[in-house]
Amino acid sequence: MSYMAPELWRATTVGRLLELTSMVGSLCDVYSLGLMMWEALSCYAGHQTPAETSPVRRLYALILSCLHFEATSRPSATQVAAELKQLQCVFRDLKWI
């Protein structure tokens, strides 16, 4: 439950469990993906926010957009995949250790 999108939390706390099946969708998945990317970036960055000049700044911005409280303000899964594909080229040559 720690990766559940806010809209699902609201539904469970107000007893609207029947609505959950209609609320679960790709934007909920995008939120969960954002949380997992945040955890991975936190492990890399030592739980510090990346610097403005850091090569991970775009990834940080993508993560924040995935974690938007309102589902309709999050990027689609297709948009996330496209941005990650572009970022793959940036990260390919970085030395991580």
XYZ file of N, CA, C and O in Angstrom:
388
model
N 0.802 -1.196 0.000
C 0.000 0.000 0.000
C 0.847 1.263 0.000
O 0.330 2.339 -0.227
N 2.143 1.142 0.230
C 2.968 2.340 0.290
C 3.154 3.000 -1.078
O 3.602 4.130 -1.143
N 2.810 2.318 -2.152
C 2.936 2.896 -3.489
C 1.583 3.269 -4.084
O 1.473 3.526 -5.261
N 0.537 3.307 -3.276
C -0.804 3.575 -3.775
C -0.994 5.070 -4.046
O -0.603 5.916 -3.249
N -1.602 5.381 -5.161
C -1.860 6.767 -5.560
C -2.840 7.443 -4.593
O -3.693 6.773 -4.013
N -2.715 8.759 -4.418
C -3.571 9.475 -3.462
C -5.067 9.309 -3.705
O -5.839 9.227 -2.756
N -5.469 9.248 -4.968
C -6.900 9.115 -5.238
C -7.447 7.789 -4.727
O -8.601 7.673 -4.342
N -6.593 6.763 -4.692
C -7.029 5.476 -4.152
C -7.102 5.523 -2.631
O -7.984 4.930 -2.025
N -6.173 6.234 -2.019
C -6.222 6.409 -0.556
C -7.507 7.105 -0.154
O -8.156 6.723 0.813
N -7.878 8.154 -0.882
C -9.100 8.891 -0.554
C -10.317 7.979 -0.651
O -11.206 8.030 0.185
N -10.358 7.148 -1.667
C -11.504 6.258 -1.848
C -11.603 5.238 -0.723
O -12.703 4.926 -0.260
N -10.460 4.730 -0.265
C -10.503 3.727 0.799
C -10.842 4.351 2.142
O -11.463 3.715 2.979
N -10.455 5.601 2.365
C -10.706 6.216 3.663
C -12.132 6.720 3.809
O -12.602 6.898 4.923
N -12.829 6.945 2.719
C -14.211 7.410 2.825
C -15.211 6.298 2.522
O -16.395 6.551 2.363
N -14.740 5.072 2.465
C -15.629 3.927 2.302
C -16.195 3.751 0.910
O -17.253 3.158 0.740
N -15.514 4.253 -0.100
C -15.990 4.112 -1.476
C -15.241 2.990 -2.182
O -14.782 3.131 -3.296
N -15.158 1.852 -1.550
C -14.364 0.741 -2.089
C -14.876 0.251 -3.440
O -14.097 -0.206 -4.273
N -16.173 0.349 -3.683
C -16.713 -0.107 -4.967
C -16.214 0.740 -6.125
O -16.132 0.277 -7.257
N -15.861 1.984 -5.853
C -15.365 2.863 -6.908
C -13.914 2.574 -7.269
O -13.437 3.036 -8.301
N -13.218 1.828 -6.436
C -11.796 1.589 -6.671
C -11.518 0.952 -8.022
O -10.571 1.327 -8.698
N -12.332 0.011 -8.418
C -12.060 -0.673 -9.688
C -12.142 0.291 -10.870
O -11.402 0.143 -11.837
N -13.006 1.295 -10.786
C -13.092 2.256 -11.883
C -11.987 3.311 -11.802
O -11.678 3.964 -12.788
N -11.369 3.478 -10.634
C -10.343 4.496 -10.452
C -8.950 3.991 -10.809
O -8.074 4.769 -11.155
N -8.743 2.698 -10.699
C -7.421 2.147 -10.970
C -7.159 2.226 -12.467
O -7.971 1.808 -13.280
N -6.033 2.805 -12.823
C -5.703 2.940 -14.229
C -4.235 3.278 -14.390
O -3.450 3.234 -13.444
N -3.870 3.656 -15.589
C -2.460 3.896 -15.885
C -1.900 5.086 -15.112
O -0.714 5.106 -14.786
N -2.724 6.087 -14.767
C -2.209 7.220 -14.000
C -1.872 6.824 -12.571
O -0.972 7.392 -11.958
N -2.578 5.820 -12.039
C -2.200 5.265 -10.730
C -0.861 4.548 -10.854
O -0.013 4.640 -9.964
N -0.667 3.855 -11.950
C 0.603 3.169 -12.192
C 1.748 4.167 -12.342
O 2.860 3.920 -11.875
N 1.481 5.292 -12.998
C 2.499 6.329 -13.166
C 2.926 6.858 -11.798
O 4.117 7.081 -11.549
N 1.975 7.040 -10.890
C 2.296 7.501 -9.535
C 3.215 6.482 -8.839
O 4.230 6.849 -8.253
N 2.861 5.214 -8.922
C 3.674 4.170 -8.297
C 5.076 4.122 -8.908
O 6.066 3.975 -8.192
N 5.158 4.260 -10.217
C 6.458 4.287 -10.885
C 7.280 5.474 -10.396
O 8.479 5.352 -10.137
N 6.630 6.623 -10.240
C 7.322 7.799 -9.726
C 7.915 7.561 -8.346
O 9.049 7.959 -8.067
N 7.164 6.891 -7.480
C 7.685 6.581 -6.142
C 8.889 5.641 -6.206
O 9.868 5.825 -5.483
N 8.808 4.652 -7.078
C 9.936 3.723 -7.205
C 11.169 4.418 -7.784
O 12.295 4.172 -7.339
N 10.961 5.319 -8.754
C 12.095 6.062 -9.305
C 12.682 6.989 -8.247
O 13.902 7.167 -8.175
N 11.816 7.584 -7.422
C 12.287 8.454 -6.343
C 13.185 7.674 -5.380
O 14.241 8.146 -4.977
N 12.756 6.467 -5.010
C 13.562 5.642 -4.110
C 14.904 5.294 -4.739
O 15.943 5.349 -4.079
N 14.899 4.945 -6.015
C 16.155 4.610 -6.694
C 17.075 5.822 -6.757
O 18.282 5.715 -6.497
N 16.530 6.984 -7.080
C 17.335 8.199 -7.152
C 17.849 8.588 -5.770
O 18.986 9.029 -5.626
N 17.022 8.391 -4.750
C 17.444 8.704 -3.383
C 18.617 7.837 -2.957
O 19.534 8.309 -2.294
N 18.597 6.582 -3.333
C 19.721 5.689 -3.007
C 20.991 6.173 -3.698
O 22.060 6.189 -3.108
N 20.850 6.607 -4.953
C 22.003 7.093 -5.706
C 22.516 8.408 -5.130
O 23.700 8.610 -4.936
N 21.592 9.325 -4.826
C 21.976 10.671 -4.398
C 22.186 10.779 -2.889
O 22.461 11.859 -2.397
N 22.042 9.688 -2.164
C 22.215 9.745 -0.729
C 21.124 10.527 -0.032
O 21.369 11.254 0.920
N 19.896 10.384 -0.508
C 18.720 11.040 0.070
C 18.803 12.560 0.020
O 18.276 13.254 0.865
N 19.486 13.089 -0.973
C 19.566 14.533 -1.159
C 18.941 14.897 -2.495
O 19.006 14.134 -3.448
N 18.340 16.057 -2.538
C 17.767 16.548 -3.788
C 18.902 16.835 -4.774
O 19.890 17.454 -4.408
N 18.793 16.373 -6.010
C 19.848 16.624 -6.991
C 20.089 18.113 -7.196
O 19.160 18.915 -7.162
N 21.320 18.483 -7.404
C 21.678 19.882 -7.647
C 21.105 20.345 -8.978
O 20.845 19.544 -9.872
N 20.930 21.635 -9.101
C 20.381 22.204 -10.335
C 21.207 21.825 -11.560
O 20.683 21.658 -12.636
N 22.509 21.718 -11.420
C 23.372 21.442 -12.558
C 23.604 19.937 -12.755
O 24.300 19.545 -13.661
N 23.021 19.134 -11.919
C 23.232 17.696 -11.973
C 22.619 17.092 -13.242
O 21.572 17.537 -13.703
N 23.256 16.052 -13.782
C 22.679 15.390 -14.962
C 21.391 14.641 -14.641
O 20.686 14.231 -15.549
N 21.069 14.495 -13.369
C 19.830 13.806 -13.014
C 18.663 14.772 -12.830
O 17.570 14.370 -12.452
N 18.864 16.042 -13.126
C 17.813 17.048 -12.923
C 16.549 16.735 -13.727
O 15.438 16.877 -13.229
N 16.704 16.304 -14.976
C 15.530 15.962 -15.795
C 14.792 14.764 -15.225
O 13.559 14.723 -15.233
N 15.554 13.796 -14.723
C 14.926 12.637 -14.101
C 14.160 13.060 -12.852
O 13.036 12.614 -12.612
N 14.746 13.935 -12.078
C 14.095 14.462 -10.882
C 12.779 15.163 -11.250
O 11.746 14.948 -10.610
N 12.793 15.973 -12.290
C 11.579 16.671 -12.745
C 10.521 15.675 -13.215
O 9.324 15.849 -12.943
N 10.953 14.635 -13.912
C 10.021 13.600 -14.367
C 9.378 12.909 -13.172
O 8.166 12.694 -13.138
N 10.188 12.571 -12.181
C 9.667 11.917 -10.983
C 8.629 12.797 -10.301
O 7.546 12.331 -9.935
N 8.940 14.073 -10.139
C 7.990 14.978 -9.491
C 6.685 15.075 -10.274
O 5.605 15.148 -9.685
N 6.769 15.060 -11.602
C 5.544 15.122 -12.394
C 4.714 13.850 -12.225
O 3.491 13.899 -12.212
N 5.388 12.719 -12.057
C 4.678 11.449 -11.826
C 3.991 11.427 -10.466
O 2.990 10.728 -10.273
N 4.533 12.175 -9.516
C 4.008 12.177 -8.152
C 2.980 13.280 -7.903
O 2.608 13.527 -6.759
N 2.507 13.915 -8.957
C 1.517 14.979 -8.787
C 0.292 14.422 -8.075
O -0.157 13.313 -8.363
N -0.234 15.184 -7.122
C -1.371 14.724 -6.320
C -2.608 14.460 -7.172
O -3.330 13.496 -6.953
N -2.849 15.304 -8.154
C -4.004 15.127 -9.032
C -3.629 14.219 -10.204
O -2.703 14.522 -10.952
N -4.355 13.147 -10.356
C -4.041 12.155 -11.388
C -4.015 12.762 -12.787
O -3.150 12.428 -13.600
N -4.917 13.668 -13.069
C -4.997 14.240 -14.417
C -3.823 15.162 -14.737
O -3.611 15.515 -15.897
N -3.048 15.537 -13.723
C -1.867 16.378 -13.941
C -0.595 15.556 -14.144
O 0.456 16.108 -14.432
N -0.687 14.254 -13.976
C 0.464 13.380 -14.195
C 0.635 13.101 -15.677
O -0.331 13.089 -16.432
N 1.874 12.829 -16.115
C 2.074 12.450 -17.521
C 1.500 11.057 -17.768
O 1.344 10.264 -16.842
N 1.198 10.784 -19.002
C 0.729 9.439 -19.354
C 1.914 8.478 -19.325
O 3.078 8.893 -19.343
N 1.619 7.201 -19.294
C 2.676 6.188 -19.321
C 3.501 6.315 -20.604
O 4.726 6.130 -20.587
N 2.859 6.666 -21.700
C 3.563 6.854 -22.974
C 4.542 8.014 -22.885
O 5.671 7.929 -23.381
N 4.117 9.111 -22.257
C 5.003 10.264 -22.087
C 6.186 9.925 -21.184
O 7.318 10.332 -21.460
N 5.933 9.175 -20.117
C 7.013 8.769 -19.209
C 8.015 7.901 -19.959
O 9.227 8.099 -19.866
N 7.517 6.945 -20.733
C 8.401 6.053 -21.484
C 9.255 6.838 -22.483
O 10.459 6.572 -22.620
N 8.658 7.816 -23.151
C 9.409 8.615 -24.123
C 10.511 9.416 -23.434
O 11.644 9.487 -23.931
N 10.197 10.012 -22.300
C 11.201 10.792 -21.571
C 12.315 9.890 -21.039
O 13.500 10.236 -21.109
N 11.953 8.713 -20.527
C 12.973 7.779 -20.037
C 13.873 7.297 -21.180
O 15.073 7.110 -20.988
N 13.298 7.122 -22.351
C 14.110 6.710 -23.510
C 15.121 7.798 -23.864
O 16.281 7.500 -24.165
N 14.699 9.066 -23.814
C 15.633 10.165 -24.077
C 16.702 10.235 -22.995
O 17.876 10.455 -23.283
N 16.290 10.045 -21.749
C 17.243 10.109 -20.638
C 18.249 8.955 -20.676
O 19.367 9.083 -20.196
N 17.849 7.841 -21.256
C 18.751 6.691 -21.353
C 20.029 7.078 -22.074
O 21.123 6.670 -21.681
N 19.907 7.889 -23.109
C 21.093 8.337 -23.849
C 21.986 9.202 -22.969
O 23.208 9.108 -23.035
N 21.383 10.029 -22.130
C 22.154 10.904 -21.250
C 22.905 10.094 -20.197
O 24.073 10.341 -19.906
N 22.233 9.099 -19.638
C 22.817 8.323 -18.541
C 23.766 7.220 -19.000
O 24.551 6.713 -18.212
N 23.708 6.862 -20.261
C 24.481 5.717 -20.756
C 25.980 5.850 -20.457
O 26.621 4.871 -20.083
N 26.522 7.048 -20.604
C 27.964 7.233 -20.462
C 28.392 7.707 -19.074
O 29.576 7.908 -18.853
N 27.434 7.875 -18.171
C 27.808 8.348 -16.819
C 28.504 7.239 -16.034
O 28.147 6.079 -16.140
N 29.444 7.618 -15.229
C 30.083 6.671 -14.315
C 29.328 6.722 -12.985
O 29.284 7.753 -12.334
N 28.715 5.626 -12.609
C 27.873 5.609 -11.410
C 28.646 5.283 -10.139
O 28.186 5.503 -9.054
N 29.823 4.714 -10.293
C 30.613 4.345 -9.101
C 31.930 5.077 -9.127
O 32.548 5.221 -10.115
